[in-house]
């Protein structure tokens, strides 16, 4: 189980600032930040501590098992974000 | 360290001004005092007057973050006071150690095509401010008796407007949309909204969550008119980034969805630009040209008009092709970008900065980016300010906090401070409670000032 960032995210990286294992991307100093639609959590590295959930000012973060119905696809979307980064297919 | 605090005026209480305030509090070592100036009686900028009423979650940021900044004892909110009119830039730079402008983009880009002045053609910016109850726009009257509306542009603003025009009124009734807009939308005859994207479906300016939202609208059919969409070869998409592939997948799902004969429809048209607006005294038709894509010298894809033209019957055109910053009296302006001229947030040019004057937000970077983009932007500006302060580059404030507050109260008897804004906030929430809405907004200056000052 991991935490997942869903559609309401306004990309203010409050979650990035509190995550103890640095598994949320992009951060403010990453090249991709300027054009980022939202931040994403790497499910393989998330240790389920819930700190990001507390910090998010718009309640965009959910434990995967509590994702509201309409945002179910975001578990996969968060995962895919990291998968595509590993294959090097990042934004131009 | 001496015990006089660094006194900073922040002008504009939108996201950029608030994040700047937050960064000053966080990084100023308990040694900063901020006066936050706002021309409206209410704070939050476009979070109150821009973010769509059906996006309530995003507005939680005001309660869960911004409110902590303005209620901080080292921050003073001065609302209903316009810098440049009620107080001058010269006064602020004299009264404070430093001034940060975070005034946003208060104008918009024009189409520059014949007929744009016809009644029925508006900026999406005006429509948005109207439905969100911005007091400067509450008196506008939009003629919604036309069956088809056309939105030029397909960014997130265009999608917001398309949703508001097509959502069931029963859904809008649960939001904080302005009452006058609710009344007008109840009587609206608009049943089709056409979005014109000047480039192709691989270049849509909308974000993924906003596009995906179209799949979940109630009683709205979405029609995607994009040639080649379903036959895009893998080779074409292989070149595209992940965000774009996700958008194309959504467009494909929408394109193959059966049409249900819903009450309203949204049409996403690509490679199309307006070339003229026509009508007898008011807008009746839009002439649209079909575009082809070509690469410019920099390699970027841009739209080139072809010979192929068609007309669309419509009485309402909303241009959603971008906001634009306005020049600020006394400060240098970069007219090409529509921003106050700055280098990394220091006003002026790289080698000739105006001491102690800074910018952040849309008036620094131009009208792009989501709420959080302004946090990094404000962080960077505040870093420059604190660096300059440490290097002794700031001219000391001529007045202390009390002296400034006294001048303002004398000059502006209807100045609205934090307690006044809280009264407006409480009244709006209370009115909302009985109606099952987050709030019912006060939309006229008189009503706001009366509520705040009584
Ligand atoms: C229609 C619309 C919808 C949006 N929706 C979203 C969304 O859902 N999610 C998201 O993340 N982002 C959204 N955005 C983007 C986001 O709103 C902006 O990134 C952000 O508001 C820019 O912040 P700002 O502080 O620079 O400007 P603004 O928010 O415009 O704030 C500027 C403030 O300065 C005040 N001001 C101006 N002139 C003066 C003066 N002379 N003296 C005193 N005060 C002054 C204004 O009244 C205003 O309060 C939206 C933008 C628009 C246009
Ligand atoms: N829900 C949200 O998160 C939300 C909501 C609203 C706004 N915002 C943010 O606020 C910012 C501003 O949004 P926006 O929608 O105003 O701007 P935008 O995203 O820059 O979109 C502008 C649109 O206008 C088109 N355009 C520009 N000039 C044109 C012209 N002369 N003729 C025809 N079309 C033209 C652009 O096409 P080209 O691509 O070809 O230039 C694009 O489709 C964005 O960063 C946006 O993400 C976010
Ligand atoms: S739950 Fe903890 S580990 Fe997982 S993303 Fe949030 S802050 Fe990081
Ligand atoms: S804290 Fe919330 S809004 Fe901010 S970046 Fe993280 S998920 Fe997005």
XYZ file of C-alpha atoms and ligand atoms in Angstrom:
663
model
C 0.000 0.000 0.000
C 1.165 3.529 -0.672
C -0.143 7.044 -0.709
C -1.381 8.540 -3.989
C -1.714 12.120 -5.248
C -4.969 12.815 -7.091
C -6.450 15.519 -9.303
C -6.861 18.442 -6.860
C -3.056 18.838 -6.490
C -1.950 22.448 -7.008
C 1.762 21.557 -7.150
C 2.829 23.511 -4.062
C 5.310 20.803 -2.999
C 4.365 20.946 0.706
C 4.392 17.143 0.563
C 7.875 17.070 -0.974
C 9.139 19.181 1.931
C 7.923 16.701 4.572
C 8.477 13.311 2.936
C 11.164 11.500 4.979
C 12.225 9.236 2.103
C 12.156 11.816 -0.691
C 9.831 9.770 -2.886
C 7.657 12.626 -4.230
C 8.496 14.295 -7.562
C 9.109 16.721 -9.098
C 10.540 18.976 -6.413
C 10.818 22.750 -6.878
C 14.393 22.566 -8.128
C 13.862 19.748 -10.635
C 13.873 20.794 -14.283
C 10.396 19.388 -14.722
C 8.816 21.526 -12.023
C 7.977 24.550 -14.209
C 5.630 22.583 -16.462
C 4.415 20.074 -13.903
C 0.665 19.557 -13.743
C 0.986 17.973 -10.315
C 3.347 16.029 -8.040
C 3.466 12.212 -7.877
C 4.363 9.626 -5.211
C 6.627 6.685 -6.044
C 4.631 3.731 -4.679
C 7.713 1.524 -4.528
C 9.511 3.872 -2.161
C 6.645 5.284 -0.088
C 6.824 4.003 3.506
C 3.223 4.884 4.268
C 4.016 7.343 7.044
C 1.167 9.717 6.115
C 3.137 12.926 6.705
C 2.368 14.215 3.204
C -1.313 13.545 3.750
C -1.254 15.840 6.790
C 0.713 18.527 4.963
C -1.337 18.811 1.790
C -3.297 22.086 1.853
C -5.913 20.864 -0.628
C -6.370 17.278 0.619
C -5.185 15.836 -2.688
C -3.375 12.889 -1.076
C -5.060 9.607 -0.217
C -3.964 6.267 1.082
C -4.384 3.987 -1.931
C -7.155 1.986 -0.294
C -9.105 5.163 0.435
C -8.894 6.726 -3.029
C -12.327 8.093 -3.929
C -14.032 6.288 -6.795
C -13.575 9.146 -9.291
C -9.814 9.209 -8.693
C -9.149 5.475 -8.864
C -6.949 5.864 -11.973
C -4.473 7.998 -10.023
C -2.853 4.972 -8.319
C -1.774 3.829 -11.762
C -0.939 7.369 -12.936
C 1.421 7.967 -9.982
C 3.118 4.634 -10.688
C 3.394 5.362 -14.420
C 5.039 8.712 -13.810
C 8.057 6.964 -12.294
C 8.029 4.104 -14.786
C 8.229 6.495 -17.746
C 11.031 8.415 -16.061
C 13.066 5.248 -15.785
C 12.622 4.475 -19.464
C 13.956 7.945 -20.144
C 10.816 9.091 -21.897
C 10.496 12.370 -20.065
C 8.974 15.580 -21.295
C 10.909 17.478 -23.921
C 21.554 41.728 15.214
C 19.575 44.848 16.044
C 16.015 44.526 17.227
C 14.330 46.593 14.533
C 12.403 44.283 12.272
C 12.775 44.185 8.518
C 9.549 45.840 7.308
C 8.196 44.645 3.963
C 5.124 45.765 2.014
C 3.611 43.015 -0.131
C 1.196 44.339 -2.741
C -1.540 41.905 -3.803
C -3.051 39.165 -1.617
C -3.222 36.433 -4.273
C -1.208 33.203 -4.106
C 2.064 34.949 -5.003
C 1.655 37.644 -2.324
C 0.675 35.058 0.272
C 3.500 32.675 -0.540
C 5.905 35.637 -0.397
C 4.497 36.489 3.037
C 4.898 32.846 4.090
C 8.481 32.689 2.832
C 9.337 35.932 4.647
C 7.910 34.560 7.893
C 9.712 31.253 7.463
C 13.113 32.491 6.336
C 13.278 35.936 7.845
C 14.336 34.555 11.225
C 11.416 35.986 13.261
C 12.708 39.366 12.280
C 10.277 40.415 9.564
C 7.019 42.353 9.635
C 4.773 42.266 6.589
C 2.023 44.661 5.578
C -0.129 43.017 2.918
C -1.958 45.470 0.651
C -4.983 44.334 -1.388
C -7.198 46.489 -3.597
C -10.274 44.351 -2.847
C -11.889 43.994 0.570
C -11.173 40.246 0.264
C -7.871 38.373 0.010
C -6.900 35.279 -2.093
C -6.708 36.813 -5.603
C -7.584 34.316 -8.322
C -8.207 31.548 -5.799
C -11.383 33.456 -4.971
C -12.014 35.155 -8.327
C -10.503 32.697 -10.835
C -10.545 29.068 -9.675
C -13.760 27.484 -10.902
C -16.618 27.207 -8.393
C -16.855 23.441 -8.947
C -13.201 23.045 -7.916
C -13.914 23.494 -4.248
C -11.024 21.255 -3.106
C -8.438 23.658 -4.478
C -9.910 26.535 -2.514
C -9.225 24.632 0.714
C -5.744 26.111 0.440
C -7.098 29.382 1.807
C -8.254 27.789 5.082
C -5.507 25.228 5.386
C -2.556 27.487 4.524
C -3.060 31.110 3.481
C -5.198 32.016 6.478
C -2.316 31.094 8.819
C -0.156 33.629 7.024
C -2.534 36.570 7.262
C -3.570 35.941 10.839
C 0.086 35.809 11.942
C 0.775 38.630 14.442
C 3.694 39.808 12.298
C 1.403 40.299 9.287
C -1.056 43.139 8.808
C -3.745 42.844 6.118
C -4.794 46.153 4.551
C -7.722 45.500 2.218
C -9.805 47.821 0.047
C -6.756 49.923 -0.723
C -5.178 50.152 -4.153
C -1.490 50.823 -4.481
C -0.944 53.285 -7.323
C -4.225 55.046 -6.495
C -4.691 55.287 -2.712
C -1.003 55.074 -1.891
C 1.835 55.542 -4.337
C 4.812 53.386 -5.106
C 7.069 56.221 -3.956
C 5.359 56.295 -0.561
C 5.704 52.540 -0.076
C 9.364 52.501 -1.012
C 9.916 55.299 1.454
C 7.854 53.784 4.299
C 9.287 50.245 4.078
C 12.674 48.576 3.823
C 11.409 46.661 0.795
C 8.316 46.318 -1.398
C 7.201 43.169 -3.236
C 4.669 43.557 -6.046
C 2.407 40.524 -6.524
C -0.393 42.236 -8.414
C -1.126 39.469 -10.937
C -2.269 39.966 -14.513
C -5.257 42.289 -14.656
C -5.793 42.409 -18.406
C -5.891 39.918 -21.277
C -4.755 39.225 -24.803
C -6.890 40.272 -27.763
C -7.639 38.275 -30.891
C -6.806 41.200 -33.178
C -9.349 40.200 -35.798
C -12.068 42.380 -37.366
C -15.358 42.506 -35.489
C -13.830 41.862 -32.074
C -15.606 44.965 -30.746
C -19.089 43.536 -31.486
C -21.263 43.002 -28.460
C -21.234 39.297 -27.646
C -17.442 39.027 -27.801
C -15.760 38.942 -24.384
C -12.594 37.925 -22.643
C -12.972 34.677 -20.694
C -11.282 36.694 -17.936
C -14.384 38.899 -17.696
C -16.777 35.950 -17.712
C -14.759 34.137 -15.042
C -14.566 37.211 -12.781
C -18.317 37.672 -13.240
C -19.326 34.131 -12.306
C -16.946 34.235 -9.354
C -18.455 37.459 -8.008
C -15.446 39.797 -8.421
C -17.002 43.166 -7.497
C -15.543 44.961 -10.537
C -17.355 42.523 -12.843
C -20.588 41.764 -10.988
C -22.540 44.291 -13.020
C -21.698 42.755 -16.418
C -24.538 41.287 -18.457
C -23.805 38.307 -20.661
C -26.368 37.457 -23.309
C -26.846 33.713 -22.891
C -29.805 33.562 -25.286
C -27.609 32.099 -28.021
C -27.615 28.319 -28.510
C -23.941 28.072 -29.317
C -20.995 29.663 -27.537
C -17.465 29.570 -28.926
C -14.364 29.658 -26.736
C -11.095 30.551 -28.424
C -8.161 28.663 -26.906
C -8.086 25.296 -25.152
C -6.116 25.953 -21.976
C -7.453 25.251 -18.500
C -9.329 28.564 -18.419
C -11.175 27.544 -21.603
C -12.127 24.205 -20.014
C -13.286 25.881 -16.795
C -15.584 28.154 -18.783
C -16.878 25.283 -20.937
C -17.796 23.324 -17.808
C -19.579 26.224 -16.177
C -21.613 26.848 -19.340
C -22.694 23.202 -19.620
C -22.935 21.856 -16.058
C -26.411 21.122 -14.740
C -27.537 24.153 -12.737
C -28.397 21.799 -9.863
C -24.676 21.042 -9.587
C -23.691 24.703 -9.675
C -26.211 25.408 -6.947
C -23.972 23.432 -4.568
C -20.986 25.717 -5.213
C -19.938 29.258 -4.297
C -20.689 30.614 -7.793
C -22.093 34.172 -7.638
C -25.881 34.348 -7.325
C -26.214 36.644 -10.338
C -24.381 34.077 -12.474
C -26.539 31.272 -11.146
C -29.650 33.220 -12.118
C -28.325 33.940 -15.610
C -27.215 30.335 -16.144
C -30.647 29.058 -15.099
C -32.116 30.917 -18.067
C -29.229 30.133 -20.413
C -30.109 28.833 -23.876
C -26.536 27.779 -24.588
C -26.557 24.072 -25.407
C -23.323 23.792 -27.363
C -19.874 25.087 -26.502
C -17.193 24.876 -29.177
C -13.528 25.174 -28.157
C -11.146 26.260 -30.888
C -7.545 25.133 -30.538
C -5.283 26.827 -33.048
C -2.852 23.893 -33.119
C -3.475 20.141 -33.263
C -4.723 17.636 -30.707
C -1.176 16.784 -29.656
C -0.668 20.418 -28.636
C -3.763 20.974 -26.476
C -2.977 23.456 -23.682
C -5.332 21.793 -21.167
C -3.918 19.729 -18.322
C -4.738 16.027 -17.966
C -6.998 16.266 -14.889
C -9.047 19.020 -16.511
C -9.407 17.074 -19.779
C -10.307 13.869 -17.933
C -12.968 15.771 -16.030
C -14.912 16.087 -19.292
C -15.480 12.327 -19.171
C -17.397 12.708 -15.937
C -19.696 15.634 -16.732
C -23.360 14.849 -16.233
C -25.705 15.163 -19.189
C -23.000 16.524 -21.494
C -21.830 14.890 -24.731
C -18.232 15.619 -25.696
C -17.351 15.633 -29.375
C -13.710 15.535 -30.428
C -13.071 16.823 -33.927
C -9.446 15.932 -34.497
C -8.388 14.519 -37.805
C -6.173 11.468 -37.485
C -6.807 11.145 -33.746
C -7.727 7.484 -33.898
C -5.092 6.611 -36.464
C -2.155 8.466 -34.869
C 0.655 6.070 -35.502
C 2.754 4.801 -32.642
C 5.683 6.522 -34.303
C 3.991 9.913 -33.879
C 3.185 9.195 -30.265
C 6.595 7.666 -29.586
C 7.973 11.141 -29.970
C 5.471 12.642 -27.548
C 6.044 13.026 -23.818
C 4.100 11.108 -21.210
C 1.658 13.940 -20.412
C 0.761 14.228 -24.089
C 0.233 10.504 -24.550
C -2.122 10.555 -21.567
C -4.067 13.421 -23.163
C -4.323 11.638 -26.513
C -5.583 8.505 -24.776
C -8.313 10.571 -23.099
C -9.236 12.264 -26.376
C -9.508 8.827 -27.999
C -11.763 7.525 -25.242
C -13.953 10.595 -25.641
C -14.000 10.260 -29.427
C -15.329 6.708 -29.412
C -17.857 7.268 -26.658
C -21.393 7.007 -28.025
C -23.309 10.269 -28.313
C -26.197 10.070 -25.871
C -28.293 13.027 -26.995
C -27.502 14.810 -23.722
C -28.914 18.297 -23.066
C -25.550 19.982 -23.671
C -22.498 19.320 -25.787
C -18.878 20.395 -25.730
C -17.039 20.270 -29.049
C -13.239 20.170 -29.041
C -12.083 21.440 -32.433
C -8.418 21.617 -33.375
C -6.367 23.413 -36.039
C -8.910 26.243 -36.136
C -8.554 30.007 -35.570
C -11.043 32.854 -35.721
C -10.429 35.317 -38.555
C -13.466 37.602 -38.258
C -16.535 38.229 -36.139
C -19.643 39.328 -38.010
C -23.136 40.515 -37.186
C -25.618 43.296 -37.427
C -24.925 45.441 -34.354
C -24.142 42.312 -32.344
C -22.198 39.128 -32.908
C -23.988 36.572 -35.103
C -21.256 34.627 -36.832
C -17.655 33.690 -36.445
C -15.478 33.051 -39.481
C -12.967 30.324 -38.765
C -9.913 29.320 -40.787
C -8.428 25.874 -40.850
C -4.768 25.770 -39.866
C -1.886 23.538 -40.803
C 1.122 22.972 -38.565
C 4.609 24.106 -39.446
C 7.885 24.423 -37.598
C 9.260 27.897 -36.957
C 12.961 28.819 -36.823
C 13.240 27.606 -33.249
C 11.754 24.225 -34.164
C 8.503 24.887 -32.303
C 5.249 23.834 -33.959
C 2.976 26.690 -34.849
C -0.303 27.155 -36.680
C -0.335 28.475 -40.265
C -3.686 29.438 -41.781
C -4.784 27.608 -44.947
C -7.309 28.847 -47.522
C -10.113 26.797 -45.997
C -12.677 28.929 -44.153
C -16.059 28.207 -42.639
C -18.607 30.110 -40.571
C -20.081 29.207 -37.216
C -23.357 30.722 -36.002
C -22.899 32.087 -32.503
C -23.897 34.997 -30.302
C -21.187 34.525 -27.682
C -17.437 34.345 -28.209
C -15.121 34.128 -25.210
C -11.429 34.502 -25.895
C -9.404 32.371 -23.488
C -6.028 33.003 -25.080
C -4.237 34.328 -22.056
C -4.255 36.948 -19.318
C -1.840 39.860 -19.491
C -0.106 42.020 -16.886
C -0.541 45.813 -16.862
C 2.142 48.478 -16.462
C 2.449 49.771 -12.897
C 2.936 53.520 -12.375
C 6.543 54.266 -11.445
C 7.962 50.834 -12.376
C 9.673 49.681 -15.611
C 7.513 47.432 -17.806
C 8.448 44.710 -20.279
C 5.740 45.240 -22.862
C 6.553 42.156 -24.900
C 5.993 39.778 -21.988
C 3.444 41.886 -20.153
C 5.415 41.821 -16.884
C 7.124 44.352 -14.624
C 10.706 44.300 -15.889
C 12.794 42.213 -13.491
C 15.803 39.994 -13.143
C 15.153 37.002 -10.855
C 12.473 39.037 -9.086
C 14.537 42.204 -8.586
C 12.740 45.018 -10.422
C 14.799 46.544 -13.230
C 17.450 44.962 -15.399
C 20.263 42.629 -14.378
C 22.780 45.440 -13.987
C 20.395 48.155 -12.989
C 17.998 46.960 -10.285
C 15.725 49.398 -8.450
C 16.904 48.976 -4.821
C 14.414 47.380 -2.456
C 11.708 46.668 -5.065
C 10.754 43.107 -6.050
C 8.094 41.191 -7.957
C 6.581 37.718 -7.760
C 3.756 35.708 -9.341
C 2.110 36.384 -12.681
C 3.399 39.964 -12.823
C 6.955 38.545 -12.619
C 6.709 35.413 -14.812
C 3.729 36.111 -17.028
C 0.247 34.559 -16.791
C 1.158 30.903 -16.528
C 1.405 28.253 -13.890
C -0.810 26.750 -11.224
C -1.212 27.952 -7.645
C 1.911 26.127 -6.404
C 4.131 27.555 -9.161
C 3.890 30.828 -7.280
C 5.398 29.259 -4.159
C 8.729 28.567 -5.797
C 8.508 31.924 -7.555
C 7.962 33.720 -4.225
C 10.696 31.675 -2.540
C 13.213 32.823 -5.161
C 12.155 36.473 -4.911
C 12.314 36.434 -1.106
C 15.787 34.864 -1.268
C 16.970 37.847 -3.325
C 15.347 40.257 -0.882
C 16.941 38.637 2.182
C 20.299 38.510 0.406
C 20.059 42.216 -0.387
C 19.052 42.932 3.193
C 22.028 40.989 4.543
C 24.320 42.830 2.114
C 23.041 46.177 3.393
C 21.540 47.098 0.022
C 18.136 48.167 1.355
C 17.309 51.732 2.305
C 15.876 51.812 5.826
C 12.143 52.388 6.285
C 11.278 55.991 7.141
C 8.227 55.112 9.281
C 7.365 52.466 11.813
C 4.387 50.140 11.528
C 2.071 52.239 13.694
C 2.795 55.430 11.797
C 1.954 53.738 8.504
C -1.262 52.222 9.859
C -2.319 55.654 11.130
C -1.732 57.307 7.760
C -3.687 54.586 5.978
C -6.648 54.743 8.363
C -6.817 58.478 8.077
C -6.575 58.432 4.303
C -8.920 55.483 3.806
C -11.705 55.450 6.420
C -13.093 52.339 4.703
C -9.801 50.467 4.993
C -10.573 46.799 5.694
C -8.262 44.930 8.011
C -8.160 41.282 9.039
C -11.128 41.526 11.420
C -13.185 43.232 8.728
C -12.401 40.543 6.183
C -13.287 37.896 8.784
C -16.734 39.457 9.131
C -17.279 39.166 5.378
C -15.981 35.603 5.488
C -18.299 34.644 8.339
C -21.357 36.244 6.786
C -20.698 34.462 3.470
C -20.214 31.089 5.143
C -23.294 31.541 7.279
C -25.401 32.374 4.224
C -23.918 29.299 2.559
C -24.723 27.003 5.466
C -28.451 27.465 5.170
C -28.260 26.946 1.400
C -26.004 23.878 1.536
C -23.192 25.751 -0.197
C -19.608 26.483 0.920
C -20.468 30.191 0.927
C -22.728 32.731 -0.727
C -20.432 35.497 -1.901
C -20.950 39.186 -1.373
C -20.399 40.568 -4.850
C -20.719 44.340 -4.481
C -18.211 46.665 -2.871
C -20.886 48.495 -0.845
C -22.184 45.279 0.659
C -18.664 44.122 1.434
C -17.529 47.328 3.099
C -20.767 47.612 5.048
C -20.418 44.082 6.341
C -16.742 44.562 7.197
C -17.025 47.928 8.913
C -20.257 47.572 10.867
C -9.640 31.437 -14.424
C -8.465 30.832 -13.707
C -8.620 29.634 -13.019
C -7.521 29.063 -12.381
N -7.703 27.866 -11.744
C -6.639 27.281 -11.143
C -6.798 26.021 -10.496
O -7.884 25.432 -10.480
N -5.706 25.465 -9.902
C -4.492 26.082 -9.910
O -3.541 25.553 -9.341
N -4.312 27.281 -10.518
C -5.361 27.882 -11.134
N -5.190 29.079 -11.772
C -3.854 29.721 -11.717
C -3.653 30.546 -10.428
O -4.863 31.179 -10.103
C -2.523 31.565 -10.614
O -1.320 30.860 -10.811
C -2.346 32.492 -9.427
O -3.557 33.035 -8.967
C -1.399 33.672 -9.749
O -1.144 34.346 -8.556
P -0.805 35.904 -8.420
O -0.783 36.141 -6.953
O 0.365 36.234 -9.227
O -2.034 36.697 -9.069
P -3.592 36.924 -8.563
O -4.095 35.646 -8.048
O -4.228 37.550 -9.684
O -3.429 37.933 -7.344
C -3.135 39.291 -7.510
C -3.806 40.100 -6.404
O -3.302 41.440 -6.431
C -4.379 42.356 -6.238
N -3.983 43.640 -6.808
C -3.841 43.936 -8.139
N -3.456 45.214 -8.286
C -3.322 45.749 -7.035
C -2.963 47.033 -6.551
N -2.633 48.024 -7.386
N -2.934 47.254 -5.216
C -3.276 46.240 -4.356
N -3.643 44.998 -4.776
C -3.662 44.760 -6.087
C -5.532 41.676 -6.956
O -6.784 42.186 -6.528
C -5.319 40.214 -6.570
O -5.944 39.908 -5.344
C -6.264 29.692 -12.417
C -6.118 30.892 -13.100
C -7.199 31.462 -13.743
C -7.027 32.734 -14.492
N -7.573 23.875 -13.207
C -6.402 24.441 -13.248
O -5.434 23.904 -12.744
C -6.272 25.753 -13.925
C -7.406 26.432 -14.344
C -7.235 27.625 -15.034
C -5.969 28.111 -15.272
N -4.892 27.431 -14.831
C -3.541 27.882 -15.172
O -3.493 29.255 -15.448
C -2.619 29.504 -16.559
C -3.332 30.319 -17.614
O -4.322 29.519 -18.266
P -4.906 29.950 -19.698
O -5.891 28.938 -20.071
O -5.271 31.382 -19.627
O -3.613 29.939 -20.625
P -2.860 28.804 -21.476
O -2.859 27.511 -20.776
O -1.574 29.408 -21.848
O -3.759 28.586 -22.788
C -3.900 29.595 -23.743
C -4.593 29.040 -24.982
O -4.805 30.091 -25.914
C -4.214 29.752 -27.159
N -3.818 30.990 -27.827
C -2.905 31.898 -27.411
N -2.860 32.946 -28.263
C -3.759 32.680 -29.235
C -4.178 33.375 -30.385
N -3.656 34.557 -30.708
N -5.128 32.817 -31.171
C -5.675 31.609 -30.854
N -5.320 30.916 -29.772
C -4.374 31.441 -28.966
C -3.085 28.832 -26.807
O -2.704 28.073 -27.927
P -1.166 27.657 -28.156
O -0.926 26.478 -27.266
O -1.125 27.330 -29.600
O -0.318 28.841 -27.792
C -3.763 28.001 -25.718
O -4.653 27.056 -26.274
C -2.133 28.174 -17.037
O -0.851 27.905 -16.534
C -3.132 27.210 -16.462
O -2.595 25.938 -16.220
C -5.017 26.263 -14.179
S 3.286 8.643 3.053
Fe 5.273 9.304 3.891
S 6.745 8.186 2.642
Fe 4.824 8.060 1.550
S 4.912 9.785 0.152
Fe 3.867 10.504 1.982
S 5.460 11.435 3.208
Fe 6.505 10.172 1.662
S 1.023 19.078 -0.886
Fe -0.826 18.506 -1.992
S -1.162 20.179 -3.436
Fe 0.931 20.384 -2.684
S 2.140 19.288 -4.212
Fe 1.703 17.826 -2.599
S -0.180 16.817 -3.281
Fe 0.046 18.630 -4.507
